[in-house]
Amino acid sequence: MTASSPEAGALEALIEALKRLPGVGQKSAQRMAYHLLQHDRDGARLMAEALRAAAEGIGHCERCHTFSESALCPVCADPERDARQLCVVETPADQAALERTNSYRGYYFVLLGRVSPLDGVGVQQIGAAELLARASEGGVEEVILASSFTAEGEATAHVLAEALRSRGIRATRLARGVPVGSELEYVDLGTIAHALVDRR
């Protein structure tokens, strides 16, 4: 198989596609590609179909911005949730982590990012205006800022807290049970649950 053959082109394209995954370099991508082609072609086809369906069928919830296959995600469509609380997270993965703790029954707002001045990302780029509008709706008594405890996450929480408080909206922050420098989606569920309970 030469580098110019169609097979080589398809293999290289697969390796390049796999390298898009976080933490996957050239060697890991090659290992995954060779494994799928040599040992699990059915798995490769299943993965391809699942990726295609997800890319075409999953969008964002109109109300909270998390991933959803319908206009409203299951959480936003649930009338049994506590409308007095709104939890602000950076990503849909962070929301999923909080949901798995079974410690929170309010609604969410997903920023889809965090303030990062070095990357040119300010409060406008992360949806701060939409958050303020959502938090100003009737019934919201507390906005829980659950951004990560990285420098950018702390900056995001600080800026949003100031904006919320200037409008008379109570803003709280996750307690320090979550380790400094951690990404919320990778923190163990017990730590997240305690951080929610002990928020200030």
PDB file of N, CA and C in Angstrom, residues 57-77 86 92 95 107-112 127 129-131 133-135 137:
ATOM      1  N   GLY A  57     -28.134  15.368  14.325  1.00  0.00           N
ATOM      2  CA  GLY A  57     -29.379  15.413  15.091  1.00  0.00           C
ATOM      3  C   GLY A  57     -29.338  16.147  16.417  1.00  0.00           C
ATOM      4  N   ILE A  58     -28.148  16.462  16.909  1.00  0.00           N
ATOM      5  CA  ILE A  58     -28.052  17.107  18.225  1.00  0.00           C
ATOM      6  C   ILE A  58     -27.722  18.581  18.057  1.00  0.00           C
ATOM      7  N   GLY A  59     -28.538  19.411  18.652  1.00  0.00           N
ATOM      8  CA  GLY A  59     -28.300  20.855  18.650  1.00  0.00           C
ATOM      9  C   GLY A  59     -28.201  21.349  20.084  1.00  0.00           C
ATOM     10  N   HIS A  60     -28.653  22.582  20.316  1.00  0.00           N
ATOM     11  CA  HIS A  60     -28.611  23.156  21.655  1.00  0.00           C
ATOM     12  C   HIS A  60     -30.016  23.501  22.129  1.00  0.00           C
ATOM     13  N   CYS A  61     -30.266  23.278  23.415  1.00  0.00           N
ATOM     14  CA  CYS A  61     -31.543  23.643  24.030  1.00  0.00           C
ATOM     15  C   CYS A  61     -31.744  25.155  23.901  1.00  0.00           C
ATOM     16  N   GLU A  62     -32.937  25.559  23.527  1.00  0.00           N
ATOM     17  CA  GLU A  62     -33.228  26.980  23.345  1.00  0.00           C
ATOM     18  C   GLU A  62     -33.186  27.760  24.656  1.00  0.00           C
ATOM     19  N   ARG A  63     -33.373  27.067  25.766  1.00  0.00           N
ATOM     20  CA  ARG A  63     -33.473  27.745  27.058  1.00  0.00           C
ATOM     21  C   ARG A  63     -32.154  27.756  27.844  1.00  0.00           C
ATOM     22  N   CYS A  64     -31.444  26.610  27.864  1.00  0.00           N
ATOM     23  CA  CYS A  64     -30.238  26.540  28.697  1.00  0.00           C
ATOM     24  C   CYS A  64     -28.949  26.341  27.897  1.00  0.00           C
ATOM     25  N   HIS A  65     -29.047  25.998  26.624  1.00  0.00           N
ATOM     26  CA  HIS A  65     -27.913  25.837  25.708  1.00  0.00           C
ATOM     27  C   HIS A  65     -27.171  24.505  25.820  1.00  0.00           C
ATOM     28  N   THR A  66     -27.664  23.566  26.619  1.00  0.00           N
ATOM     29  CA  THR A  66     -27.004  22.267  26.657  1.00  0.00           C
ATOM     30  C   THR A  66     -27.331  21.506  25.375  1.00  0.00           C
ATOM     31  N   PHE A  67     -26.688  20.360  25.171  1.00  0.00           N
ATOM     32  CA  PHE A  67     -26.986  19.553  23.996  1.00  0.00           C
ATOM     33  C   PHE A  67     -28.401  18.990  24.103  1.00  0.00           C
ATOM     34  N   SER A  68     -29.108  18.979  22.988  1.00  0.00           N
ATOM     35  CA  SER A  68     -30.477  18.474  22.999  1.00  0.00           C
ATOM     36  C   SER A  68     -30.891  18.075  21.583  1.00  0.00           C
ATOM     37  N   GLU A  69     -31.714  17.044  21.503  1.00  0.00           N
ATOM     38  CA  GLU A  69     -32.261  16.622  20.213  1.00  0.00           C
ATOM     39  C   GLU A  69     -33.588  17.311  19.917  1.00  0.00           C
ATOM     40  N   SER A  70     -34.113  18.063  20.885  1.00  0.00           N
ATOM     41  CA  SER A  70     -35.366  18.792  20.690  1.00  0.00           C
ATOM     42  C   SER A  70     -35.165  20.246  21.109  1.00  0.00           C
ATOM     43  N   ALA A  71     -36.198  21.065  20.919  1.00  0.00           N
ATOM     44  CA  ALA A  71     -36.082  22.494  21.227  1.00  0.00           C
ATOM     45  C   ALA A  71     -35.724  22.722  22.690  1.00  0.00           C
ATOM     46  N   LEU A  72     -36.312  21.922  23.581  1.00  0.00           N
ATOM     47  CA  LEU A  72     -35.999  21.994  25.002  1.00  0.00           C
ATOM     48  C   LEU A  72     -35.401  20.675  25.451  1.00  0.00           C
ATOM     49  N   CYS A  73     -34.348  20.743  26.255  1.00  0.00           N
ATOM     50  CA  CYS A  73     -33.744  19.529  26.792  1.00  0.00           C
ATOM     51  C   CYS A  73     -34.667  18.929  27.854  1.00  0.00           C
ATOM     52  N   PRO A  74     -34.452  17.689  28.251  1.00  0.00           N
ATOM     53  CA  PRO A  74     -35.312  17.059  29.262  1.00  0.00           C
ATOM     54  C   PRO A  74     -35.367  17.820  30.587  1.00  0.00           C
ATOM     55  N   VAL A  75     -34.261  18.447  31.001  1.00  0.00           N
ATOM     56  CA  VAL A  75     -34.268  19.195  32.262  1.00  0.00           C
ATOM     57  C   VAL A  75     -35.160  20.429  32.149  1.00  0.00           C
ATOM     58  N   CYS A  76     -34.986  21.202  31.094  1.00  0.00           N
ATOM     59  CA  CYS A  76     -35.793  22.413  30.921  1.00  0.00           C
ATOM     60  C   CYS A  76     -37.273  22.097  30.706  1.00  0.00           C
ATOM     61  N   ALA A  77     -37.550  20.930  30.157  1.00  0.00           N
ATOM     62  CA  ALA A  77     -38.939  20.537  29.903  1.00  0.00           C
ATOM     63  C   ALA A  77     -39.601  19.918  31.131  1.00  0.00           C
ATOM     64  N   LEU A  86     -30.956  28.500  39.595  1.00  0.00           N
ATOM     65  CA  LEU A  86     -30.384  28.416  38.251  1.00  0.00           C
ATOM     66  C   LEU A  86     -28.886  28.187  38.417  1.00  0.00           C
ATOM     67  N   PRO A  92     -21.804  21.465  28.517  1.00  0.00           N
ATOM     68  CA  PRO A  92     -22.772  20.382  28.741  1.00  0.00           C
ATOM     69  C   PRO A  92     -22.188  19.232  29.563  1.00  0.00           C
ATOM     70  N   GLN A  95     -22.616  20.102  33.156  1.00  0.00           N
ATOM     71  CA  GLN A  95     -24.007  19.913  33.563  1.00  0.00           C
ATOM     72  C   GLN A  95     -24.289  18.432  33.823  1.00  0.00           C
ATOM     73  N   TYR A 107     -32.755  24.377  37.655  1.00  0.00           N
ATOM     74  CA  TYR A 107     -32.485  24.448  36.225  1.00  0.00           C
ATOM     75  C   TYR A 107     -31.037  24.875  35.978  1.00  0.00           C
ATOM     76  N   TYR A 108     -30.630  24.851  34.720  1.00  0.00           N
ATOM     77  CA  TYR A 108     -29.251  25.155  34.344  1.00  0.00           C
ATOM     78  C   TYR A 108     -29.186  26.255  33.291  1.00  0.00           C
ATOM     79  N   PHE A 109     -27.993  26.839  33.199  1.00  0.00           N
ATOM     80  CA  PHE A 109     -27.642  27.692  32.059  1.00  0.00           C
ATOM     81  C   PHE A 109     -26.214  27.325  31.695  1.00  0.00           C
ATOM     82  N   VAL A 110     -26.002  26.901  30.449  1.00  0.00           N
ATOM     83  CA  VAL A 110     -24.687  26.463  29.983  1.00  0.00           C
ATOM     84  C   VAL A 110     -24.042  27.593  29.187  1.00  0.00           C
ATOM     85  N   LEU A 111     -22.886  28.046  29.654  1.00  0.00           N
ATOM     86  CA  LEU A 111     -22.208  29.177  29.008  1.00  0.00           C
ATOM     87  C   LEU A 111     -21.554  28.802  27.678  1.00  0.00           C
ATOM     88  N   LEU A 112     -21.173  27.550  27.512  1.00  0.00           N
ATOM     89  CA  LEU A 112     -20.426  27.107  26.334  1.00  0.00           C
ATOM     90  C   LEU A 112     -19.085  27.833  26.242  1.00  0.00           C
ATOM     91  N   GLY A 127     -22.020  34.441  26.448  1.00  0.00           N
ATOM     92  CA  GLY A 127     -23.470  34.507  26.636  1.00  0.00           C
ATOM     93  C   GLY A 127     -23.915  35.158  27.924  1.00  0.00           C
ATOM     94  N   ALA A 129     -25.067  38.175  28.497  1.00  0.00           N
ATOM     95  CA  ALA A 129     -26.318  38.926  28.345  1.00  0.00           C
ATOM     96  C   ALA A 129     -27.522  37.985  28.395  1.00  0.00           C
ATOM     97  N   GLU A 130     -27.403  36.827  27.746  1.00  0.00           N
ATOM     98  CA  GLU A 130     -28.497  35.851  27.787  1.00  0.00           C
ATOM     99  C   GLU A 130     -28.698  35.303  29.192  1.00  0.00           C
ATOM    100  N   LEU A 131     -27.577  35.087  29.903  1.00  0.00           N
ATOM    101  CA  LEU A 131     -27.679  34.615  31.286  1.00  0.00           C
ATOM    102  C   LEU A 131     -28.408  35.628  32.154  1.00  0.00           C
ATOM    103  N   ALA A 133     -30.534  37.877  31.271  1.00  0.00           N
ATOM    104  CA  ALA A 133     -31.951  37.891  30.900  1.00  0.00           C
ATOM    105  C   ALA A 133     -32.675  36.695  31.508  1.00  0.00           C
ATOM    106  N   ARG A 134     -32.043  35.520  31.434  1.00  0.00           N
ATOM    107  CA  ARG A 134     -32.649  34.304  31.998  1.00  0.00           C
ATOM    108  C   ARG A 134     -32.790  34.416  33.512  1.00  0.00           C
ATOM    109  N   ALA A 135     -31.753  34.936  34.187  1.00  0.00           N
ATOM    110  CA  ALA A 135     -31.776  35.055  35.639  1.00  0.00           C
ATOM    111  C   ALA A 135     -32.776  36.105  36.119  1.00  0.00           C
ATOM    112  N   GLU A 137     -35.714  36.502  34.878  1.00  0.00           N
ATOM    113  CA  GLU A 137     -37.083  36.017  34.739  1.00  0.00           C
ATOM    114  C   GLU A 137     -37.679  35.757  36.116  1.00  0.00           C
TER     115      GLU A 137
END
